Amino acid sequence: MSFDPATDLELTRRFAAAPATVWRCLTEPALIERWFAPRPVVTRDVSLDLRPGGSFRSVMDVPGHGEMPGHGCVLEVDPGRRLVWTDLMRGGWHPNAGSFGFTAVLTLEPEGEGTLYRAQALHRSQEQRAGHEKMGFHEGWGAAADQLGELAASL
Amino acid sequence: MSFDPATDLELTRRFAAAPATVWRCLTEPALIERWFAPRPVVTRDVSLDLRPGGSFRSVMDVPGHGEMPGHGCVLEVDPGRRLVWTDLMRGGWHPNAGSFGFTAVLTLEPEGEGTLYRAQALHRSQEQRAGHEKMGFHEGWGAAADQLGELAASL
């Protein structure tokens, strides 16, 4: 309902693993670190307070760019089905300085034995959407989604 | 917990009305229009979908400045006690274009027959806090709070 093709981006993947296993990969910090950023970027020090208003933190080590700390806020948790978070805020609904400014809507639907995974990035404007696409949304989120599917299948 | 005196602002008021009555004024559109902006600014066309992720819309008619539409997103609803919303997003967790970028945390505590009202504005930085203070946070939110208290006492 809140997805707007003029301002937002999305991708889908079909995973062999069941939604419950994919959900673990979306929400357990030690598993998040194994898929969250496309290799060779390394994600570490993930913490996730899995409730509305909870903090979602991570650090990415980007070769050639150094360390990028990330601060987000959990918006919606529907276990096994839907996770929504944003980088507009950090824990406690607190506005974030220096954020890119998007909301991530991640949904899981059972499909046979597996999962239909959908990742949406909601933006404030068409310009921001175009910028995110140019930065490599499909490649970056796509590679991370593939890593997520592989990790879930291995569990 | 999320209030940070370095970046955030707050004010408190003591109201004669009980929390349940003040809560009505915070959440019923027809009542919101009667206190939300300091007179002579007129608030109209308020709609509020009172649930996490719900839309909060309004239009303010500002003498000498014209019409200012407002779009917000409800974050947290604890009836009679606590309402949190932000202008960083509109309904459906969708990032907002052109927002000032704050979170409003409004809390009601019973105090005798009346209510201790606390309004906090959370900001992304010390600079934004200073800007909001200079724009007249204490005068504007203060006048609106006084109107809220008078309205609640009249119900």
PDB file of N, CA, C and O in Angstrom, chain B residues 90-150:
ATOM      1  N   ARG B  90       5.442   9.848   6.116  1.00  0.00           N
ATOM      2  CA  ARG B  90       3.993   9.965   6.076  1.00  0.00           C
ATOM      3  C   ARG B  90       3.419   8.568   6.336  1.00  0.00           C
ATOM      4  O   ARG B  90       4.152   7.683   6.800  1.00  0.00           O
ATOM      5  N   GLY B  91       2.126   8.383   6.076  1.00  0.00           N
ATOM      6  CA  GLY B  91       1.514   7.082   6.348  1.00  0.00           C
ATOM      7  C   GLY B  91       2.235   5.962   5.612  1.00  0.00           C
ATOM      8  O   GLY B  91       2.807   6.171   4.539  1.00  0.00           O
ATOM      9  N   GLY B  92       2.204   4.758   6.187  1.00  0.00           N
ATOM     10  CA  GLY B  92       2.846   3.604   5.554  1.00  0.00           C
ATOM     11  C   GLY B  92       4.355   3.640   5.643  1.00  0.00           C
ATOM     12  O   GLY B  92       5.031   3.006   4.827  1.00  0.00           O
ATOM     13  N   TRP B  93       4.890   4.402   6.592  1.00  0.00           N
ATOM     14  CA  TRP B  93       6.340   4.490   6.842  1.00  0.00           C
ATOM     15  C   TRP B  93       7.086   5.118   5.670  1.00  0.00           C
ATOM     16  O   TRP B  93       8.287   4.916   5.524  1.00  0.00           O
ATOM     17  N   HIS B  94       6.388   5.859   4.840  1.00  0.00           N
ATOM     18  CA  HIS B  94       7.020   6.387   3.631  1.00  0.00           C
ATOM     19  C   HIS B  94       7.797   7.669   3.922  1.00  0.00           C
ATOM     20  O   HIS B  94       7.226   8.619   4.440  1.00  0.00           O
ATOM     21  N   PRO B  95       9.109   7.710   3.577  1.00  0.00           N
ATOM     22  CA  PRO B  95       9.870   8.947   3.809  1.00  0.00           C
ATOM     23  C   PRO B  95       9.171  10.152   3.176  1.00  0.00           C
ATOM     24  O   PRO B  95       8.556  10.030   2.114  1.00  0.00           O
ATOM     25  N   ASN B  96       9.273  11.278   3.854  1.00  0.00           N
ATOM     26  CA  ASN B  96       8.617  12.524   3.459  1.00  0.00           C
ATOM     27  C   ASN B  96       9.592  13.448   2.767  1.00  0.00           C
ATOM     28  O   ASN B  96      10.715  13.626   3.251  1.00  0.00           O
ATOM     29  N   ALA B  97       9.175  14.063   1.682  1.00  0.00           N
ATOM     30  CA  ALA B  97       9.986  15.118   1.076  1.00  0.00           C
ATOM     31  C   ALA B  97       9.749  16.429   1.825  1.00  0.00           C
ATOM     32  O   ALA B  97       8.649  16.688   2.296  1.00  0.00           O
ATOM     33  N   GLY B  98      10.789  17.222   1.954  1.00  0.00           N
ATOM     34  CA  GLY B  98      10.655  18.578   2.489  1.00  0.00           C
ATOM     35  C   GLY B  98      10.236  18.670   3.936  1.00  0.00           C
ATOM     36  O   GLY B  98       9.689  19.676   4.368  1.00  0.00           O
ATOM     37  N   SER B  99      10.489  17.639   4.710  1.00  0.00           N
ATOM     38  CA  SER B  99      10.098  17.706   6.114  1.00  0.00           C
ATOM     39  C   SER B  99      11.162  18.437   6.920  1.00  0.00           C
ATOM     40  O   SER B  99      12.335  18.475   6.545  1.00  0.00           O
ATOM     41  N   PHE B 100      10.735  19.002   8.050  1.00  0.00           N
ATOM     42  CA  PHE B 100      11.702  19.592   8.973  1.00  0.00           C
ATOM     43  C   PHE B 100      12.537  18.477   9.592  1.00  0.00           C
ATOM     44  O   PHE B 100      13.742  18.613   9.763  1.00  0.00           O
ATOM     45  N   GLY B 101      11.859  17.368   9.906  1.00  0.00           N
ATOM     46  CA  GLY B 101      12.593  16.190  10.359  1.00  0.00           C
ATOM     47  C   GLY B 101      12.703  16.082  11.868  1.00  0.00           C
ATOM     48  O   GLY B 101      13.792  16.128  12.425  1.00  0.00           O
ATOM     49  N   PHE B 102      11.560  15.929  12.540  1.00  0.00           N
ATOM     50  CA  PHE B 102      11.583  15.771  13.988  1.00  0.00           C
ATOM     51  C   PHE B 102      10.646  14.644  14.385  1.00  0.00           C
ATOM     52  O   PHE B 102       9.812  14.197  13.595  1.00  0.00           O
ATOM     53  N   THR B 103      10.791  14.179  15.615  1.00  0.00           N
ATOM     54  CA  THR B 103       9.842  13.260  16.222  1.00  0.00           C
ATOM     55  C   THR B 103       9.221  13.946  17.428  1.00  0.00           C
ATOM     56  O   THR B 103       9.937  14.556  18.231  1.00  0.00           O
ATOM     57  N   ALA B 104       7.903  13.872  17.536  1.00  0.00           N
ATOM     58  CA  ALA B 104       7.188  14.450  18.679  1.00  0.00           C
ATOM     59  C   ALA B 104       6.792  13.323  19.633  1.00  0.00           C
ATOM     60  O   ALA B 104       6.149  12.359  19.217  1.00  0.00           O
ATOM     61  N   VAL B 105       7.198  13.450  20.884  1.00  0.00           N
ATOM     62  CA  VAL B 105       6.837  12.481  21.922  1.00  0.00           C
ATOM     63  C   VAL B 105       5.955  13.216  22.933  1.00  0.00           C
ATOM     64  O   VAL B 105       6.426  14.124  23.624  1.00  0.00           O
ATOM     65  N   LEU B 106       4.686  12.847  22.982  1.00  0.00           N
ATOM     66  CA  LEU B 106       3.720  13.525  23.855  1.00  0.00           C
ATOM     67  C   LEU B 106       3.282  12.558  24.941  1.00  0.00           C
ATOM     68  O   LEU B 106       2.781  11.473  24.638  1.00  0.00           O
ATOM     69  N   THR B 107       3.492  12.939  26.202  1.00  0.00           N
ATOM     70  CA  THR B 107       3.114  12.033  27.289  1.00  0.00           C
ATOM     71  C   THR B 107       2.195  12.723  28.281  1.00  0.00           C
ATOM     72  O   THR B 107       2.297  13.933  28.517  1.00  0.00           O
ATOM     73  N   LEU B 108       1.302  11.945  28.840  1.00  0.00           N
ATOM     74  CA  LEU B 108       0.321  12.414  29.821  1.00  0.00           C
ATOM     75  C   LEU B 108       0.491  11.607  31.100  1.00  0.00           C
ATOM     76  O   LEU B 108       0.499  10.376  31.051  1.00  0.00           O
ATOM     77  N   GLU B 109       0.631  12.314  32.215  1.00  0.00           N
ATOM     78  CA  GLU B 109       0.683  11.627  33.507  1.00  0.00           C
ATOM     79  C   GLU B 109      -0.393  12.203  34.397  1.00  0.00           C
ATOM     80  O   GLU B 109      -0.520  13.430  34.500  1.00  0.00           O
ATOM     81  N   PRO B 110      -1.158  11.318  35.074  1.00  0.00           N
ATOM     82  CA  PRO B 110      -2.158  11.853  35.999  1.00  0.00           C
ATOM     83  C   PRO B 110      -1.468  12.584  37.143  1.00  0.00           C
ATOM     84  O   PRO B 110      -0.407  12.156  37.632  1.00  0.00           O
ATOM     85  N   GLU B 111      -2.067  13.716  37.528  1.00  0.00           N
ATOM     86  CA  GLU B 111      -1.521  14.498  38.637  1.00  0.00           C
ATOM     87  C   GLU B 111      -2.715  15.065  39.389  1.00  0.00           C
ATOM     88  O   GLU B 111      -3.358  16.009  38.900  1.00  0.00           O
ATOM     89  N   GLY B 112      -3.040  14.481  40.506  1.00  0.00           N
ATOM     90  CA  GLY B 112      -4.278  14.850  41.201  1.00  0.00           C
ATOM     91  C   GLY B 112      -5.442  14.557  40.271  1.00  0.00           C
ATOM     92  O   GLY B 112      -5.533  13.480  39.681  1.00  0.00           O
ATOM     93  N   GLU B 113      -6.338  15.555  40.103  1.00  0.00           N
ATOM     94  CA  GLU B 113      -7.474  15.395  39.173  1.00  0.00           C
ATOM     95  C   GLU B 113      -7.042  15.701  37.741  1.00  0.00           C
ATOM     96  O   GLU B 113      -7.798  15.510  36.802  1.00  0.00           O
ATOM     97  N   GLY B 114      -5.844  16.273  37.596  1.00  0.00           N
ATOM     98  CA  GLY B 114      -5.428  16.795  36.299  1.00  0.00           C
ATOM     99  C   GLY B 114      -4.357  15.961  35.624  1.00  0.00           C
ATOM    100  O   GLY B 114      -4.224  14.758  35.850  1.00  0.00           O
ATOM    101  N   THR B 115      -3.589  16.656  34.787  1.00  0.00           N
ATOM    102  CA  THR B 115      -2.624  15.981  33.916  1.00  0.00           C
ATOM    103  C   THR B 115      -1.318  16.768  33.855  1.00  0.00           C
ATOM    104  O   THR B 115      -1.327  17.986  33.703  1.00  0.00           O
ATOM    105  N   LEU B 116      -0.225  16.042  33.957  1.00  0.00           N
ATOM    106  CA  LEU B 116       1.063  16.630  33.619  1.00  0.00           C
ATOM    107  C   LEU B 116       1.345  16.272  32.157  1.00  0.00           C
ATOM    108  O   LEU B 116       1.440  15.088  31.802  1.00  0.00           O
ATOM    109  N   TYR B 117       1.415  17.307  31.339  1.00  0.00           N
ATOM    110  CA  TYR B 117       1.616  17.136  29.887  1.00  0.00           C
ATOM    111  C   TYR B 117       3.068  17.444  29.556  1.00  0.00           C
ATOM    112  O   TYR B 117       3.614  18.451  29.980  1.00  0.00           O
ATOM    113  N   ARG B 118       3.688  16.529  28.821  1.00  0.00           N
ATOM    114  CA  ARG B 118       5.071  16.744  28.415  1.00  0.00           C
ATOM    115  C   ARG B 118       5.161  16.568  26.897  1.00  0.00           C
ATOM    116  O   ARG B 118       4.692  15.571  26.350  1.00  0.00           O
ATOM    117  N   ALA B 119       5.734  17.560  26.225  1.00  0.00           N
ATOM    118  CA  ALA B 119       5.919  17.495  24.771  1.00  0.00           C
ATOM    119  C   ALA B 119       7.404  17.597  24.470  1.00  0.00           C
ATOM    120  O   ALA B 119       8.069  18.551  24.867  1.00  0.00           O
ATOM    121  N   GLN B 120       7.924  16.573  23.796  1.00  0.00           N
ATOM    122  CA  GLN B 120       9.343  16.559  23.429  1.00  0.00           C
ATOM    123  C   GLN B 120       9.467  16.585  21.913  1.00  0.00           C
ATOM    124  O   GLN B 120       8.705  15.922  21.207  1.00  0.00           O
ATOM    125  N   ALA B 121      10.430  17.352  21.433  1.00  0.00           N
ATOM    126  CA  ALA B 121      10.776  17.348  20.006  1.00  0.00           C
ATOM    127  C   ALA B 121      12.187  16.798  19.897  1.00  0.00           C
ATOM    128  O   ALA B 121      13.136  17.369  20.444  1.00  0.00           O
ATOM    129  N   LEU B 122      12.308  15.654  19.209  1.00  0.00           N
ATOM    130  CA  LEU B 122      13.619  15.005  19.037  1.00  0.00           C
ATOM    131  C   LEU B 122      14.191  15.414  17.683  1.00  0.00           C
ATOM    132  O   LEU B 122      13.486  15.358  16.668  1.00  0.00           O
ATOM    133  N   HIS B 123      15.460  15.786  17.673  1.00  0.00           N
ATOM    134  CA  HIS B 123      16.112  16.282  16.448  1.00  0.00           C
ATOM    135  C   HIS B 123      17.340  15.452  16.118  1.00  0.00           C
ATOM    136  O   HIS B 123      17.874  14.753  16.958  1.00  0.00           O
ATOM    137  N   ARG B 124      17.815  15.637  14.868  1.00  0.00           N
ATOM    138  CA  ARG B 124      18.968  14.854  14.428  1.00  0.00           C
ATOM    139  C   ARG B 124      20.307  15.421  14.891  1.00  0.00           C
ATOM    140  O   ARG B 124      21.320  14.729  14.841  1.00  0.00           O
ATOM    141  N   SER B 125      20.333  16.685  15.334  1.00  0.00           N
ATOM    142  CA  SER B 125      21.618  17.321  15.647  1.00  0.00           C
ATOM    143  C   SER B 125      21.424  18.519  16.581  1.00  0.00           C
ATOM    144  O   SER B 125      20.318  19.041  16.744  1.00  0.00           O
ATOM    145  N   GLN B 126      22.542  18.976  17.144  1.00  0.00           N
ATOM    146  CA  GLN B 126      22.514  20.187  17.964  1.00  0.00           C
ATOM    147  C   GLN B 126      22.128  21.400  17.129  1.00  0.00           C
ATOM    148  O   GLN B 126      21.442  22.309  17.609  1.00  0.00           O
ATOM    149  N   GLU B 127      22.564  21.408  15.863  1.00  0.00           N
ATOM    150  CA  GLU B 127      22.258  22.540  14.980  1.00  0.00           C
ATOM    151  C   GLU B 127      20.751  22.619  14.725  1.00  0.00           C
ATOM    152  O   GLU B 127      20.156  23.694  14.719  1.00  0.00           O
ATOM    153  N   GLN B 128      20.156  21.447  14.488  1.00  0.00           N
ATOM    154  CA  GLN B 128      18.716  21.455  14.218  1.00  0.00           C
ATOM    155  C   GLN B 128      17.939  21.876  15.468  1.00  0.00           C
ATOM    156  O   GLN B 128      16.945  22.601  15.379  1.00  0.00           O
ATOM    157  N   ARG B 129      18.410  21.424  16.630  1.00  0.00           N
ATOM    158  CA  ARG B 129      17.787  21.844  17.892  1.00  0.00           C
ATOM    159  C   ARG B 129      17.827  23.362  18.022  1.00  0.00           C
ATOM    160  O   ARG B 129      16.820  24.002  18.335  1.00  0.00           O
ATOM    161  N   ALA B 130      19.015  23.942  17.773  1.00  0.00           N
ATOM    162  CA  ALA B 130      19.175  25.395  17.896  1.00  0.00           C
ATOM    163  C   ALA B 130      18.265  26.124  16.907  1.00  0.00           C
ATOM    164  O   ALA B 130      17.661  27.154  17.228  1.00  0.00           O
ATOM    165  N   GLY B 131      18.161  25.573  15.699  1.00  0.00           N
ATOM    166  CA  GLY B 131      17.283  26.180  14.696  1.00  0.00           C
ATOM    167  C   GLY B 131      15.825  26.157  15.123  1.00  0.00           C
ATOM    168  O   GLY B 131      15.106  27.153  14.965  1.00  0.00           O
ATOM    169  N   HIS B 132      15.411  25.033  15.704  1.00  0.00           N
ATOM    170  CA  HIS B 132      14.019  24.897  16.145  1.00  0.00           C
ATOM    171  C   HIS B 132      13.741  25.857  17.304  1.00  0.00           C
ATOM    172  O   HIS B 132      12.673  26.460  17.393  1.00  0.00           O
ATOM    173  N   GLU B 133      14.734  25.999  18.176  1.00  0.00           N
ATOM    174  CA  GLU B 133      14.563  26.909  19.309  1.00  0.00           C
ATOM    175  C   GLU B 133      14.436  28.350  18.803  1.00  0.00           C
ATOM    176  O   GLU B 133      13.581  29.113  19.259  1.00  0.00           O
ATOM    177  N   LYS B 134      15.266  28.700  17.840  1.00  0.00           N
ATOM    178  CA  LYS B 134      15.251  30.055  17.273  1.00  0.00           C
ATOM    179  C   LYS B 134      13.950  30.330  16.508  1.00  0.00           C
ATOM    180  O   LYS B 134      13.443  31.459  16.503  1.00  0.00           O
ATOM    181  N   MET B 135      13.419  29.278  15.836  1.00  0.00           N
ATOM    182  CA  MET B 135      12.148  29.412  15.124  1.00  0.00           C
ATOM    183  C   MET B 135      10.990  29.655  16.081  1.00  0.00           C
ATOM    184  O   MET B 135       9.872  29.978  15.648  1.00  0.00           O
ATOM    185  N   GLY B 136      11.246  29.393  17.382  1.00  0.00           N
ATOM    186  CA  GLY B 136      10.206  29.639  18.364  1.00  0.00           C
ATOM    187  C   GLY B 136       9.537  28.392  18.918  1.00  0.00           C
ATOM    188  O   GLY B 136       8.336  28.387  19.173  1.00  0.00           O
ATOM    189  N   PHE B 137      10.329  27.343  19.155  1.00  0.00           N
ATOM    190  CA  PHE B 137       9.744  26.125  19.737  1.00  0.00           C
ATOM    191  C   PHE B 137       8.966  26.431  21.016  1.00  0.00           C
ATOM    192  O   PHE B 137       7.806  26.050  21.156  1.00  0.00           O
ATOM    193  N   HIS B 138       9.614  27.113  21.944  1.00  0.00           N
ATOM    194  CA  HIS B 138       8.967  27.298  23.255  1.00  0.00           C
ATOM    195  C   HIS B 138       7.708  28.161  23.152  1.00  0.00           C
ATOM    196  O   HIS B 138       6.691  27.859  23.777  1.00  0.00           O
ATOM    197  N   GLU B 139       7.777  29.204  22.323  1.00  0.00           N
ATOM    198  CA  GLU B 139       6.611  30.062  22.137  1.00  0.00           C
ATOM    199  C   GLU B 139       5.510  29.309  21.386  1.00  0.00           C
ATOM    200  O   GLU B 139       4.348  29.313  21.787  1.00  0.00           O
ATOM    201  N   GLY B 140       5.873  28.660  20.286  1.00  0.00           N
ATOM    202  CA  GLY B 140       4.864  28.030  19.424  1.00  0.00           C
ATOM    203  C   GLY B 140       4.252  26.790  20.053  1.00  0.00           C
ATOM    204  O   GLY B 140       3.028  26.698  20.203  1.00  0.00           O
ATOM    205  N   TRP B 141       5.109  25.832  20.425  1.00  0.00           N
ATOM    206  CA  TRP B 141       4.584  24.623  21.067  1.00  0.00           C
ATOM    207  C   TRP B 141       3.963  24.980  22.417  1.00  0.00           C
ATOM    208  O   TRP B 141       3.011  24.345  22.863  1.00  0.00           O
ATOM    209  N   GLY B 142       4.512  26.013  23.066  1.00  0.00           N
ATOM    210  CA  GLY B 142       3.973  26.448  24.358  1.00  0.00           C
ATOM    211  C   GLY B 142       2.564  27.012  24.219  1.00  0.00           C
ATOM    212  O   GLY B 142       1.656  26.656  24.983  1.00  0.00           O
ATOM    213  N   ALA B 143       2.366  27.895  23.213  1.00  0.00           N
ATOM    214  CA  ALA B 143       1.033  28.465  22.989  1.00  0.00           C
ATOM    215  C   ALA B 143       0.051  27.365  22.606  1.00  0.00           C
ATOM    216  O   ALA B 143      -1.107  27.353  23.054  1.00  0.00           O
ATOM    217  N   ALA B 144       0.499  26.421  21.774  1.00  0.00           N
ATOM    218  CA  ALA B 144      -0.379  25.303  21.392  1.00  0.00           C
ATOM    219  C   ALA B 144      -0.729  24.461  22.621  1.00  0.00           C
ATOM    220  O   ALA B 144      -1.881  24.040  22.794  1.00  0.00           O
ATOM    221  N   ALA B 145       0.244  24.230  23.487  1.00  0.00           N
ATOM    222  CA  ALA B 145      -0.012  23.452  24.704  1.00  0.00           C
ATOM    223  C   ALA B 145      -1.027  24.166  25.601  1.00  0.00           C
ATOM    224  O   ALA B 145      -1.917  23.531  26.173  1.00  0.00           O
ATOM    225  N   ASP B 146      -0.904  25.494  25.704  1.00  0.00           N
ATOM    226  CA  ASP B 146      -1.868  26.246  26.514  1.00  0.00           C
ATOM    227  C   ASP B 146      -3.270  26.132  25.914  1.00  0.00           C
ATOM    228  O   ASP B 146      -4.257  25.966  26.640  1.00  0.00           O
ATOM    229  N   GLN B 147      -3.359  26.203  24.585  1.00  0.00           N
ATOM    230  CA  GLN B 147      -4.661  26.038  23.918  1.00  0.00           C
ATOM    231  C   GLN B 147      -5.226  24.643  24.167  1.00  0.00           C
ATOM    232  O   GLN B 147      -6.429  24.471  24.365  1.00  0.00           O
ATOM    233  N   LEU B 148      -4.324  23.646  24.158  1.00  0.00           N
ATOM    234  CA  LEU B 148      -4.731  22.269  24.435  1.00  0.00           C
ATOM    235  C   LEU B 148      -5.330  22.146  25.838  1.00  0.00           C
ATOM    236  O   LEU B 148      -6.395  21.544  26.047  1.00  0.00           O
ATOM    237  N   GLY B 149      -4.647  22.750  26.809  1.00  0.00           N
ATOM    238  CA  GLY B 149      -5.119  22.684  28.191  1.00  0.00           C
ATOM    239  C   GLY B 149      -6.467  23.375  28.368  1.00  0.00           C
ATOM    240  O   GLY B 149      -7.357  22.878  29.091  1.00  0.00           O
ATOM    241  N   GLU B 150      -6.630  24.520  27.690  1.00  0.00           N
ATOM    242  CA  GLU B 150      -7.910  25.258  27.789  1.00  0.00           C
ATOM    243  C   GLU B 150      -9.038  24.462  27.135  1.00  0.00           C
ATOM    244  O   GLU B 150     -10.155  24.391  27.670  1.00  0.00           O
TER     245      GLU B 150
END
